[in-house]
Coordinates of C-alpha atoms in Angstrom, one line a residue:
Chain A
M1155 CA -11.8 67.1 -45.3
L1156 CA -8.0 67.1 -45.3
K1157 CA -8.2 66.8 -49.1
D1158 CA -10.3 69.9 -49.3
I1159 CA -7.8 71.9 -47.1
L1160 CA -4.9 70.7 -49.2
K1161 CA -6.8 71.8 -52.3
T1162 CA -7.4 75.2 -50.9
I1163 CA -3.7 75.8 -50.1
N1164 CA -2.7 74.4 -53.5
L1165 CA -1.0 71.3 -52.0
K1166 CA -2.7 68.9 -54.4
T1167 CA -1.0 65.7 -55.4
S1168 CA -0.5 65.7 -59.2
S1169 CA -1.1 62.7 -61.4
E1170 CA 2.7 62.6 -62.0
D1171 CA 3.2 62.3 -58.2
R1172 CA 0.7 59.5 -58.0
K1173 CA 2.6 57.6 -60.7
K1174 CA 5.7 58.2 -58.6
F1175 CA 4.0 56.8 -55.5
D1176 CA 2.9 53.7 -57.4
Q1177 CA 6.4 53.1 -58.7
V1178 CA 8.1 53.6 -55.4
F1179 CA 5.6 51.5 -53.4
S1180 CA 5.7 48.6 -55.9
K1181 CA 9.4 48.4 -55.1
L1182 CA 8.8 48.8 -51.4
Y1183 CA 6.1 46.1 -51.4
S1184 CA 8.6 43.7 -52.9
I1185 CA 11.2 44.5 -50.3
Y1186 CA 9.0 44.7 -47.1
G1187 CA 6.0 42.6 -48.1
E1188 CA 2.4 43.8 -48.2
S1189 CA 1.3 42.6 -44.7
E1190 CA 2.1 44.3 -41.5
D1191 CA 5.5 43.7 -39.9
P1192 CA 6.0 42.8 -36.2
W1193 CA 6.6 46.4 -35.3
G1194 CA 3.4 47.6 -36.9
L1195 CA 4.7 48.9 -40.2
D1196 CA 1.9 48.9 -42.7
L1197 CA 3.0 49.9 -46.2
H1198 CA -0.6 50.5 -47.4
K1199 CA -1.1 53.0 -44.6
T1200 CA 2.4 54.5 -45.2
K1201 CA 1.5 55.1 -48.8
N1202 CA -1.7 56.9 -47.8
S1203 CA 0.2 59.0 -45.3
I1204 CA 3.0 59.9 -47.9
E1205 CA 0.3 61.0 -50.3
Y1206 CA -0.6 63.7 -47.8
V1207 CA 3.0 64.4 -46.6
W1208 CA 4.5 64.6 -50.0
P1209 CA 2.8 67.9 -51.1
L1210 CA 3.9 69.5 -47.7
Y1211 CA 7.4 68.1 -48.2
K1212 CA 7.7 69.5 -51.8
K1213 CA 5.6 72.6 -51.7
Y1214 CA 5.4 73.8 -48.1
F1215 CA 8.8 72.9 -46.7
K1216 CA 10.5 72.8 -50.2
V1217 CA 12.9 70.1 -49.1
R1218 CA 16.2 69.7 -51.0
V1219 CA 18.3 66.6 -50.4
F1220 CA 22.1 66.8 -50.8
G1221 CA 24.6 63.9 -50.7
K1222 CA 22.3 61.2 -52.2
E1223 CA 25.4 59.6 -53.8
N1224 CA 26.6 58.7 -50.3
V1225 CA 23.8 56.2 -49.8
E1226 CA 24.4 52.6 -51.0
D1227 CA 22.0 49.7 -51.1
R1228 CA 22.7 48.4 -47.6
P1229 CA 21.4 49.0 -44.1
Y1230 CA 22.6 52.0 -42.2
M1231 CA 22.4 53.5 -38.7
I1232 CA 21.2 56.9 -40.0
T1233 CA 22.2 59.5 -37.4
S1234 CA 20.8 63.0 -37.5
N1235 CA 20.7 66.2 -35.6
H1236 CA 17.3 66.8 -34.0
T1237 CA 15.6 70.1 -34.5
G1238 CA 12.3 71.9 -34.6
Q1239 CA 10.5 71.2 -31.3
I1240 CA 8.0 68.8 -32.9
A1241 CA 9.9 66.0 -34.5
I1242 CA 8.9 66.8 -38.1
D1243 CA 12.5 66.4 -39.1
G1244 CA 12.2 62.6 -38.7
M1245 CA 9.1 62.6 -41.0
L1246 CA 11.0 64.6 -43.7
I1247 CA 14.1 62.5 -43.6
S1248 CA 12.0 59.3 -43.8
T1249 CA 10.1 60.8 -46.8
A1250 CA 13.4 61.7 -48.5
F1251 CA 14.7 58.1 -48.1
A1252 CA 11.4 56.6 -49.4
M1253 CA 10.8 59.0 -52.3
E1254 CA 14.0 60.6 -53.4
I1255 CA 16.8 58.1 -52.7
G1256 CA 17.3 54.8 -54.6
P1257 CA 16.6 52.1 -53.9
P1258 CA 13.7 53.4 -51.8
R1259 CA 13.6 52.3 -48.2
I1260 CA 11.4 52.8 -45.1
L1261 CA 13.5 54.2 -42.3
R1262 CA 12.8 52.8 -38.9
A1263 CA 12.8 55.9 -36.8
M1264 CA 13.6 55.3 -33.2
V1265 CA 11.1 57.3 -31.1
E1266 CA 10.9 58.2 -27.4
R1267 CA 9.0 56.0 -24.9
F1268 CA 6.6 58.8 -24.3
F1269 CA 5.7 58.8 -28.0
T1270 CA 4.6 55.2 -28.3
G1271 CA 2.0 55.6 -25.6
L1272 CA 0.3 58.5 -27.5
P1273 CA -3.1 57.7 -28.9
F1274 CA -3.5 58.1 -32.7
I1275 CA 0.0 59.6 -33.3
G1276 CA 1.8 56.5 -31.9
T1277 CA -0.1 54.1 -34.1
W1278 CA 0.1 56.4 -37.1
A1279 CA 3.9 56.7 -36.7
A1280 CA 4.3 52.9 -36.2
Q1281 CA 2.3 52.2 -39.4
G1282 CA 4.8 54.5 -41.1
G1283 CA 7.8 52.7 -39.7
A1284 CA 8.6 54.3 -36.4
V1285 CA 9.7 52.0 -33.6
L1286 CA 10.2 52.4 -29.8
G1287 CA 13.8 53.5 -29.4
D1288 CA 15.0 50.4 -27.6
R1289 CA 18.3 48.6 -28.1
Q1290 CA 16.6 45.3 -28.8
N1291 CA 14.3 46.7 -31.5
C1292 CA 17.2 48.5 -33.1
E1293 CA 19.4 45.4 -33.2
K1294 CA 16.6 43.1 -34.5
L1295 CA 15.7 45.6 -37.3
L1296 CA 19.4 45.9 -38.4
E1297 CA 19.6 42.1 -38.4
R1298 CA 16.7 42.1 -40.9
N1299 CA 18.7 44.5 -43.1
Q1300 CA 16.6 47.5 -42.4
S1301 CA 18.0 51.0 -41.9
V1302 CA 17.2 52.7 -38.6
L1303 CA 17.0 56.5 -38.0
V1304 CA 18.3 57.7 -34.7
F1305 CA 18.5 61.1 -33.1
P1306 CA 21.2 60.6 -30.4
E1307 CA 20.6 64.1 -29.0
G1308 CA 17.2 62.8 -27.9
V1309 CA 14.7 65.3 -26.5
K1310 CA 17.7 67.6 -25.7
G1311 CA 17.9 68.2 -29.5
I1312 CA 14.4 69.3 -30.2
S1313 CA 13.7 71.0 -26.9
K1314 CA 16.2 73.8 -27.3
S1315 CA 15.4 77.5 -26.6
T1316 CA 16.0 79.9 -29.4
K1317 CA 19.5 80.9 -28.3
D1318 CA 20.7 77.3 -28.8
F1319 CA 19.3 76.7 -32.3
Y1320 CA 21.6 74.7 -34.5
K1321 CA 24.0 73.8 -31.7
V1322 CA 24.3 70.0 -31.8
Q1323 CA 23.8 68.7 -28.3
N1324 CA 25.8 65.9 -26.7
F1325 CA 25.1 62.5 -28.2
T1326 CA 24.1 59.5 -26.0
R1327 CA 26.2 56.4 -26.6
G1328 CA 23.6 53.7 -27.3
F1329 CA 23.5 54.2 -31.0
F1330 CA 27.2 53.8 -31.4
R1331 CA 27.3 50.6 -29.3
I1332 CA 24.5 49.1 -31.4
A1333 CA 26.4 50.1 -34.6
L1334 CA 29.5 48.3 -33.2
S1335 CA 27.5 45.2 -32.3
S1336 CA 25.6 45.1 -35.6
G1337 CA 28.6 46.2 -37.8
V1338 CA 26.6 48.6 -39.8
P1339 CA 28.0 52.0 -40.9
I1340 CA 26.7 55.2 -39.5
L1341 CA 25.3 57.7 -42.0
P1342 CA 25.5 61.2 -40.7
I1343 CA 22.6 63.6 -41.5
A1344 CA 22.2 67.4 -40.9
V1345 CA 18.8 69.0 -41.3
I1346 CA 18.8 72.7 -41.9
G1347 CA 15.7 74.9 -41.6
A1348 CA 13.6 73.0 -39.0
E1349 CA 14.6 75.3 -36.1
E1350 CA 12.7 78.1 -37.9
F1351 CA 9.4 76.2 -37.8
F1352 CA 9.0 77.8 -34.4
P1353 CA 11.2 80.9 -34.4
Y1354 CA 10.6 81.9 -30.8
V1355 CA 10.8 79.2 -28.2
Y1356 CA 11.1 79.1 -24.5
Q1357 CA 11.3 75.7 -22.8
A1358 CA 9.0 75.6 -19.8
K1359 CA 11.1 72.8 -18.2
S1360 CA 9.6 72.9 -14.7
I1361 CA 6.0 72.7 -15.9
A1362 CA 6.9 69.9 -18.3
K1363 CA 8.4 68.0 -15.4
K1364 CA 5.3 68.5 -13.3
F1365 CA 3.1 67.0 -16.0
G1366 CA 5.6 64.2 -16.9
L1367 CA 6.2 65.6 -20.4
P1368 CA 9.6 65.3 -22.0
A1369 CA 9.5 69.0 -23.1
L1370 CA 7.0 71.9 -23.2
P1371 CA 7.9 74.5 -25.8
I1372 CA 6.2 77.9 -25.4
S1373 CA 6.1 79.4 -28.8
A1374 CA 4.4 82.2 -30.7
N1375 CA 3.0 79.7 -33.2
Y1376 CA 2.1 76.1 -33.0
I1377 CA 1.7 75.4 -36.7
P1378 CA 5.2 75.1 -38.2
L1379 CA 6.1 78.1 -40.4
P1380 CA 7.0 77.2 -44.0
S1381 CA 10.8 77.3 -43.4
P1382 CA 12.7 75.8 -46.4
I1383 CA 14.4 72.5 -45.4
D1384 CA 17.8 71.2 -46.6
I1385 CA 18.8 67.7 -45.8
Y1386 CA 22.5 66.9 -46.0
I1387 CA 23.7 63.3 -46.1
G1388 CA 27.4 62.8 -45.2
E1389 CA 29.7 60.0 -46.0
A1390 CA 29.2 56.8 -44.1
Y1391 CA 31.3 56.4 -40.9
M1392 CA 32.4 52.9 -40.3
P1393 CA 32.7 51.9 -36.6
P1394 CA 36.3 50.9 -36.0
S1395 CA 36.9 47.2 -36.0
H1396 CA 39.1 47.2 -32.9
L1397 CA 36.2 48.3 -30.7
N1398 CA 33.1 46.3 -29.7
S1399 CA 29.8 47.1 -28.1
D1400 CA 31.4 46.6 -24.6
S1401 CA 34.4 48.9 -25.2
T1402 CA 34.8 51.5 -22.5
D1403 CA 33.0 54.9 -22.7
K1404 CA 36.4 56.5 -23.0
D1405 CA 37.3 54.6 -26.1
I1406 CA 34.0 55.1 -27.9
D1407 CA 33.5 58.8 -26.8
L1408 CA 36.3 59.8 -29.2
H1409 CA 34.3 58.4 -32.1
I1410 CA 31.0 59.8 -30.9
F1411 CA 32.6 63.2 -30.6
E1412 CA 33.9 62.9 -34.1
I1413 CA 30.4 62.1 -35.5
E1414 CA 29.0 65.0 -33.5
S1415 CA 31.6 67.2 -35.1
I1416 CA 30.9 65.9 -38.6
I1417 CA 27.2 66.7 -38.1
Q1418 CA 27.9 70.1 -36.5
K1419 CA 30.2 71.0 -39.5
M1420 CA 27.6 69.8 -42.0
T1421 CA 25.1 72.0 -40.1
N1422 CA 27.4 75.1 -40.2
D1423 CA 28.1 74.6 -43.9
G1424 CA 24.5 74.1 -44.6
L1425 CA 23.5 77.3 -42.8
K1426 CA 25.8 79.3 -45.1
K1427 CA 24.1 77.8 -48.2
R1428 CA 20.5 78.0 -47.0
R1429 CA 17.8 79.7 -48.9
N1430 CA 16.0 82.9 -47.8
F1431 CA 13.4 82.1 -45.2
W1432 CA 10.7 83.5 -47.6
A1433 CA 11.9 81.2 -50.4
N1434 CA 8.5 79.6 -50.2
A1435 CA 6.8 82.8 -51.2
K1436 CA 8.4 82.7 -54.6
Chain B
M1107 CA -7.7 17.4 -37.6
M1108 CA -4.8 15.2 -36.5
D1109 CA -1.3 15.5 -37.9
L1110 CA -0.7 11.8 -38.6
K1111 CA 2.9 12.1 -39.5
R1112 CA 3.7 14.0 -36.3
E1113 CA 1.6 11.7 -34.2
G1114 CA 3.5 8.7 -35.6
T1115 CA 6.8 10.2 -34.6
F1116 CA 5.4 11.0 -31.2
G1117 CA 4.1 7.5 -30.8
Q1118 CA 7.5 6.0 -31.5
M1119 CA 9.0 8.2 -28.8
L1120 CA 6.8 6.9 -26.1
N1121 CA 7.6 3.3 -26.4
K1122 CA 6.6 2.0 -23.0
S1123 CA 3.6 2.4 -20.7
R1124 CA 3.7 5.3 -18.4
K1125 CA 1.2 7.3 -16.4
I1126 CA 0.7 10.9 -17.2
L1127 CA -1.3 13.3 -15.0
I1128 CA -3.1 16.3 -16.5
V1129 CA -4.2 18.8 -13.9
G1130 CA -7.0 21.0 -15.1
A1131 CA -8.2 18.3 -17.5
A1132 CA -11.7 19.7 -18.1
G1133 CA -10.4 22.7 -20.0
G1134 CA -10.6 22.9 -23.8
L1135 CA -6.8 22.8 -24.4
A1136 CA -6.4 19.9 -21.9
R1137 CA -9.0 17.9 -23.7
I1138 CA -7.2 18.3 -27.0
L1139 CA -3.9 17.4 -25.3
T1140 CA -5.5 14.3 -23.7
S1141 CA -6.7 13.2 -27.1
I1142 CA -3.3 13.7 -28.7
L1143 CA -1.4 11.9 -25.9
S1144 CA -3.9 9.0 -25.7
K1145 CA -3.9 8.4 -29.4
A1146 CA -0.2 8.8 -29.8
N1147 CA 0.6 6.0 -27.4
P1148 CA -2.2 3.8 -26.4
E1149 CA 0.1 2.0 -23.9
D1150 CA 0.2 5.1 -21.8
Q1151 CA -2.3 5.8 -19.2
I1152 CA -3.7 9.4 -19.0
I1153 CA -5.3 10.5 -15.8
G1154 CA -7.1 13.9 -15.9
V1155 CA -8.2 15.7 -12.8
D1156 CA -10.2 18.9 -12.4
S1157 CA -12.5 20.4 -9.9
R1158 CA -14.9 21.1 -12.7
P1159 CA -16.9 18.2 -14.4
Q1160 CA -15.8 17.2 -17.8
V1161 CA -18.0 18.4 -20.7
E1162 CA -17.9 15.0 -22.5
E1163 CA -16.5 11.7 -21.4
F1164 CA -13.5 10.3 -23.3
K1165 CA -14.2 7.0 -24.9
R1166 CA -10.6 5.8 -24.9
E1167 CA -9.6 3.1 -22.5
N1168 CA -6.4 4.7 -21.5
V1169 CA -8.0 7.9 -20.3
Q1170 CA -9.4 8.3 -16.9
F1171 CA -11.1 11.5 -15.5
L1172 CA -11.4 12.3 -11.8
K1173 CA -13.3 15.3 -10.4
I1174 CA -11.3 16.3 -7.4
R1175 CA -9.9 19.5 -6.0
Y1176 CA -6.2 19.4 -6.0
T1177 CA -5.9 21.3 -2.7
R1178 CA -7.5 18.3 -0.9
G1179 CA -5.9 15.2 0.7
N1180 CA -7.1 12.8 -2.0
F1181 CA -5.0 14.6 -4.5
E1182 CA -1.9 13.4 -2.6
K1183 CA -3.4 9.9 -2.6
L1184 CA -3.5 10.1 -6.4
F1185 CA 0.3 10.7 -6.5
R1186 CA 0.9 8.0 -3.9
D1187 CA -1.1 5.4 -5.8
N1188 CA 0.2 6.2 -9.2
E1189 CA 3.8 6.4 -10.1
F1190 CA 3.4 9.4 -12.5
H1191 CA 6.1 9.8 -15.2
A1192 CA 4.9 13.3 -16.1
V1193 CA 2.6 15.9 -14.9
Y1194 CA 0.9 18.6 -16.9
H1195 CA -0.1 21.6 -14.9
L1196 CA -2.8 23.4 -16.9
A1197 CA -5.0 24.3 -14.0
R1198 CA -4.4 28.0 -13.7
M1199 CA -7.6 29.7 -12.7
S1200 CA -8.2 32.1 -15.5
H1201 CA -7.7 35.8 -15.0
A1202 CA -10.2 36.4 -17.8
Y1203 CA -12.8 37.6 -15.3
S1204 CA -10.3 39.2 -13.0
N1205 CA -11.4 41.7 -10.4
K1206 CA -10.4 42.7 -7.0
S1207 CA -12.9 40.5 -5.2
N1208 CA -11.7 37.2 -6.7
L1209 CA -8.0 38.0 -6.5
A1210 CA -7.7 36.3 -3.1
Q1211 CA -9.3 33.1 -4.4
R1212 CA -7.2 33.2 -7.5
L1213 CA -4.0 33.8 -5.5
D1214 CA -4.9 30.9 -3.2
L1215 CA -5.7 28.5 -6.1
N1216 CA -3.0 29.5 -8.5
I1217 CA -0.1 30.1 -6.1
M1218 CA -0.9 27.6 -3.3
G1219 CA -2.3 25.1 -5.7
T1220 CA 0.7 25.3 -8.0
N1221 CA 3.0 25.0 -5.0
R1222 CA 1.2 21.9 -3.9
I1223 CA 1.4 20.3 -7.3
L1224 CA 5.2 21.0 -7.5
E1225 CA 5.8 19.7 -4.0
L1226 CA 4.0 16.5 -4.8
A1227 CA 5.8 16.0 -8.1
L1228 CA 9.1 16.3 -6.3
K1229 CA 8.0 14.1 -3.4
F1230 CA 6.7 11.3 -5.6
D1231 CA 9.6 11.4 -8.0
V1232 CA 7.9 12.7 -11.2
K1233 CA 10.3 12.7 -14.1
K1234 CA 8.9 15.6 -16.1
M1235 CA 6.8 18.6 -15.2
I1236 CA 5.1 20.8 -17.8
I1237 CA 3.6 24.0 -16.7
L1238 CA 1.4 26.3 -18.7
S1239 CA 1.9 30.0 -18.0
T1240 CA 1.0 32.9 -20.4
Y1241 CA 2.6 35.7 -22.3
H1242 CA 0.4 38.0 -20.2
V1243 CA 3.2 37.9 -17.6
Y1244 CA 5.2 40.4 -19.6
G1245 CA 2.4 42.9 -19.5
A1246 CA 1.2 45.1 -22.3
L1247 CA 3.1 48.4 -22.0
S1248 CA 3.8 51.2 -24.4
D1249 CA 7.5 50.7 -23.9
N1250 CA 7.6 47.0 -24.7
P1251 CA 10.3 46.0 -27.2
T1252 CA 9.1 43.8 -30.0
F1253 CA 10.1 40.1 -29.6
I1254 CA 10.3 39.9 -25.8
A1255 CA 12.6 37.2 -24.7
E1256 CA 12.1 34.8 -21.8
D1257 CA 14.5 36.6 -19.5
A1258 CA 12.6 39.9 -19.7
P1259 CA 11.1 41.2 -16.5
L1260 CA 7.5 40.2 -15.8
K1261 CA 5.7 43.5 -15.7
A1262 CA 2.0 42.4 -16.0
S1263 CA 1.1 43.6 -12.5
I1264 CA 2.7 47.0 -12.7
K1265 CA -0.4 48.6 -14.1
H1266 CA -2.9 45.9 -13.0
P1267 CA -2.2 44.5 -9.5
E1268 CA -5.1 42.1 -10.1
L1269 CA -2.7 40.2 -12.4
R1270 CA -0.4 39.5 -9.5
D1271 CA -1.3 35.8 -9.4
V1272 CA -0.3 35.4 -13.1
T1273 CA 3.2 36.6 -12.5
E1274 CA 3.6 35.1 -9.1
M1275 CA 2.6 31.7 -10.3
D1276 CA 5.0 31.9 -13.2
Q1277 CA 7.8 33.0 -10.9
L1278 CA 7.1 30.4 -8.3
A1279 CA 7.2 27.7 -11.0
T1280 CA 10.4 29.0 -12.7
N1281 CA 12.3 29.4 -9.3
W1282 CA 11.3 25.9 -8.4
M1283 CA 12.3 24.7 -11.8
W1284 CA 15.9 26.0 -11.5
K1285 CA 16.2 24.9 -7.9
N1286 CA 15.3 21.4 -8.7
Q1287 CA 16.7 21.1 -12.2
H1288 CA 18.9 18.2 -11.3
R1289 CA 16.0 16.2 -9.8
I1290 CA 13.2 16.9 -12.2
E1291 CA 13.0 18.1 -15.7
T1292 CA 10.6 21.1 -15.9
V1293 CA 9.2 23.1 -18.9
V1294 CA 7.4 26.3 -18.4
L1295 CA 5.5 27.5 -21.5
R1296 CA 4.4 31.0 -22.0
P1297 CA 2.2 30.9 -25.0
C1298 CA 0.8 33.9 -27.0
S1299 CA -3.0 34.2 -27.3
I1300 CA -4.3 30.7 -27.8
I1301 CA -7.4 30.7 -30.0
G1302 CA -9.8 28.0 -31.2
P1303 CA -13.3 26.8 -31.1
Q1304 CA -12.8 24.9 -27.8
I1305 CA -10.9 27.6 -25.9
R1306 CA -12.8 30.1 -23.8
N1307 CA -10.1 32.6 -22.8
S1308 CA -10.6 36.4 -22.9
M1309 CA -8.9 36.9 -26.3
S1310 CA -11.0 34.2 -28.0
Q1311 CA -14.1 35.8 -26.5
Y1312 CA -12.9 39.3 -27.5
L1313 CA -12.3 38.1 -31.1
T1314 CA -15.6 36.3 -31.4
T1315 CA -17.9 38.8 -29.8
K1316 CA -19.8 41.3 -31.9
Y1317 CA -19.5 45.1 -31.2
V1318 CA -16.6 44.8 -28.8
P1319 CA -14.6 48.0 -28.5
L1320 CA -11.8 48.4 -31.1
G1321 CA -9.5 51.3 -30.8
V1322 CA -9.3 54.0 -33.5
D1323 CA -6.3 55.4 -31.6
F1324 CA -4.3 52.2 -31.0
N1325 CA -3.6 49.2 -33.1
P1326 CA -1.3 46.8 -31.3
M1327 CA 0.4 43.7 -32.8
F1328 CA -0.7 40.2 -31.8
Q1329 CA 0.5 36.7 -32.1
F1330 CA -2.1 33.9 -32.2
I1331 CA -1.7 30.2 -31.9
H1332 CA -4.4 27.7 -32.8
E1333 CA -5.5 25.4 -29.9
F1334 CA -4.5 22.3 -31.7
D1335 CA -0.9 23.6 -32.4
M1336 CA -0.6 24.6 -28.7
A1337 CA -1.8 21.2 -27.5
N1338 CA 0.6 19.5 -29.9
I1339 CA 3.5 21.6 -28.5
L1340 CA 2.5 20.6 -25.0
A1341 CA 2.6 17.0 -26.1
R1342 CA 5.9 17.3 -27.8
S1343 CA 7.4 19.1 -24.8
L1344 CA 7.2 15.8 -23.0
K1345 CA 10.1 14.4 -25.0
E1346 CA 11.6 17.1 -27.1
V1347 CA 11.9 20.2 -24.9
P1348 CA 14.4 20.2 -22.0
T1349 CA 14.2 22.2 -18.7
G1350 CA 13.6 25.9 -19.3
I1351 CA 11.2 28.7 -19.9
Y1352 CA 9.8 29.0 -23.5
N1353 CA 7.7 31.5 -25.2
V1354 CA 5.3 29.9 -27.6
A1355 CA 4.3 31.9 -30.6
P1356 CA 4.4 31.8 -34.4
D1357 CA 6.7 34.0 -36.4
E1358 CA 3.7 35.8 -37.9
V1359 CA 2.4 38.9 -36.2
V1360 CA -0.9 40.6 -37.0
S1361 CA -2.5 43.8 -35.8
I1362 CA -5.7 43.6 -33.7
K1363 CA -7.6 45.4 -36.4
K1364 CA -6.5 43.0 -39.1
A1365 CA -7.4 40.0 -36.8
K1366 CA -10.9 41.4 -36.3
E1367 CA -11.1 42.0 -40.1
I1368 CA -10.3 38.4 -40.8
I1369 CA -13.0 37.2 -38.4
G1370 CA -15.4 39.7 -40.0
L1371 CA -17.6 40.6 -37.0
P1372 CA -18.8 44.1 -36.6
T1373 CA -16.9 46.2 -34.0
F1374 CA -17.6 49.2 -31.9
K1375 CA -14.8 51.7 -33.0
I1376 CA -13.9 54.1 -30.3
P1377 CA -10.9 56.0 -29.0
L1378 CA -9.6 53.6 -26.3
I1379 CA -8.4 56.5 -24.2
T1380 CA -12.1 57.1 -23.4
L1381 CA -12.6 53.4 -22.5
S1382 CA -11.1 53.3 -19.1
P1383 CA -13.6 55.8 -17.7
M1384 CA -16.4 54.0 -19.5
T1385 CA -15.4 50.6 -18.2
L1386 CA -17.9 50.5 -15.4
A1387 CA -20.8 51.2 -17.8
V1388 CA -19.4 48.8 -20.4
K1389 CA -19.1 46.0 -17.8
K1390 CA -22.8 46.1 -17.2
I1391 CA -23.4 44.7 -20.7
W1392 CA -20.2 42.8 -21.2
N1393 CA -17.6 41.5 -18.8
F1394 CA -14.5 43.3 -19.9
P1395 CA -11.5 42.8 -17.7
D1396 CA -9.6 46.0 -17.1
Y1397 CA -6.3 44.6 -18.0
L1398 CA -7.5 43.6 -21.4
I1399 CA -7.8 47.3 -22.4
E1400 CA -4.0 47.5 -22.1
Y1401 CA -3.6 44.5 -24.4
I1402 CA -5.8 46.0 -27.1
K1403 CA -3.8 49.2 -26.8
F1404 CA -0.2 48.1 -26.5
S1405 CA 1.7 45.3 -28.2
C1406 CA 3.2 42.3 -26.3
V1407 CA 5.0 40.4 -29.0
I1408 CA 7.2 37.5 -27.8
D1409 CA 10.3 35.9 -29.2
N1410 CA 10.0 32.2 -30.1
A1411 CA 13.7 31.6 -30.8
E1412 CA 14.3 29.4 -27.7
L1413 CA 11.5 27.0 -28.5
K1414 CA 12.5 26.8 -32.1
K1415 CA 15.9 25.5 -31.1
H1416 CA 14.1 22.3 -30.0
L1417 CA 11.1 22.0 -32.2
K1418 CA 12.6 23.5 -35.3
D1419 CA 10.6 25.4 -37.8
D1420 CA 7.8 22.9 -38.4
F1421 CA 6.1 23.3 -35.0
L1422 CA 2.9 24.9 -36.3
R1423 CA 0.3 23.4 -38.6
F1424 CA -2.0 26.5 -38.8
S1425 CA -1.0 29.9 -40.1
T1426 CA -2.3 32.9 -38.2
K1427 CA -4.9 33.6 -40.9
E1428 CA -6.1 29.9 -40.7
A1429 CA -6.2 30.0 -36.9
L1430 CA -8.4 33.2 -37.0
E1431 CA -10.6 31.7 -39.7
L1432 CA -11.1 28.5 -37.7
L1433 CA -12.2 30.6 -34.8
K1434 CA -15.3 31.4 -36.8
L1435 CA -16.5 27.8 -36.1
K1436 CA -17.2 29.1 -32.6
L1437 CA -19.6 31.8 -34.0

């Protein structure tokens, strides 16, 4: 059925794309293996999902990726701003790193506790590489030379009302402490365009609290609008060697603030260069 | 079935006659353990006790089976009459058919019974105590990290109070272990799902039953250990594993769907979110413990690093795929 819908809105996967999937996944199978990993990553399922996501990525969200040259063949703590109410940004960044950046890699996106308990979606995300955002999981994956994707703004990032769009929220410290203990560089990312998926948003915080939900966006639309997306990859930020994972908050806050500022600056610059919202209509 | 090389090494380690007590000796795992221990060192005398009768009598001369309840006075007599070198406590009353009505009985047997075994072991100067717990103590929760270490909190009873005896027995044993570590060497093992043709636990049953519910909405990761490998680890713990708590699991992890696929039995695919309300109806045709729904929804993957420090990498003979395929023998 999904195939029929995609065909109707002209989001068909071309034979060229299929060839690309085969090439990319033959490399990924050699890196990650063909069987499931302990966190539930299943590359065969990921490939199926990407075949559906890719047309949306290319033709609906018209994703452009800048700064590919900043990515080396090594594990990173990939740190992004979080935007767009529903965490589609994570899916788009992960698709970019699998399909557009060499060598391809499966990002292990750290997700909210709430998310892993969701039927269907939790399993689907885990099969695509998502992992419960837990310190132990993060460290073990970095030990295995995998790159993790974190959104240190947490739910605060995606659950913004319209007036706060593109304002990077305060980062939590956990990701930086893990980067310090694992010794991996932090790769800053800014995603531009996702806030416009849902142009009007009011956060019904009290109702969300009542139902135990992390956020409850009230929007005019619940299907994301075709806002063009730009993903900016900054230069790697190496955690300073004089600090360790038990350094005081005061010492590490300086660096966290710097990373926040880098991502805010990348966001501001990206906003100036963004395409017209109706770029997709062309 | 026996690993002769390993058996030989094991035999050399036990070089003089000792008495070994196995509590819960009628169980499938205990029978394999008895067989390994008795063959490995014929000089040793193995005494097995259980309140259940044994399925088949052991032919070996150095194995003796007694049908007694370990809550009664004659159990103490057994300790008094025999100077046990080691005691295996494999007598946990299974929570496979857990419900609220048998909780009191299980609490009594598992907690009071364990307490009694431990007291007697200390009183009669047993040198080594090996206790079988389970990975179920950690609980299957959506926010479990992957590779849970032994020092993680035991959360099994958070959602299912009927599993209280499982965590309480483990905690009782581990507290006792640390308290008496200078007097008696104690090993508490928390194995992942033990499967095999002789084991009748809930997971083996789940895997070998046709048309059991399998989630379309969840696909948790599992670790499986073959019954022979588990019995072999129990045997090797006698000499090679020092005081402590150890998770027992292979490195390999497999999703529940893949496991069912390997076994090849038809399943009943449903969204598990609808299963809890249906449990009452389902229970009429198949005894499905409530807690098991959580285990087929959320992963509880344990870290085997501690045990590997002592048993190294060669501690398993069967791969996960082989263990699952061997389970077919039960069909």
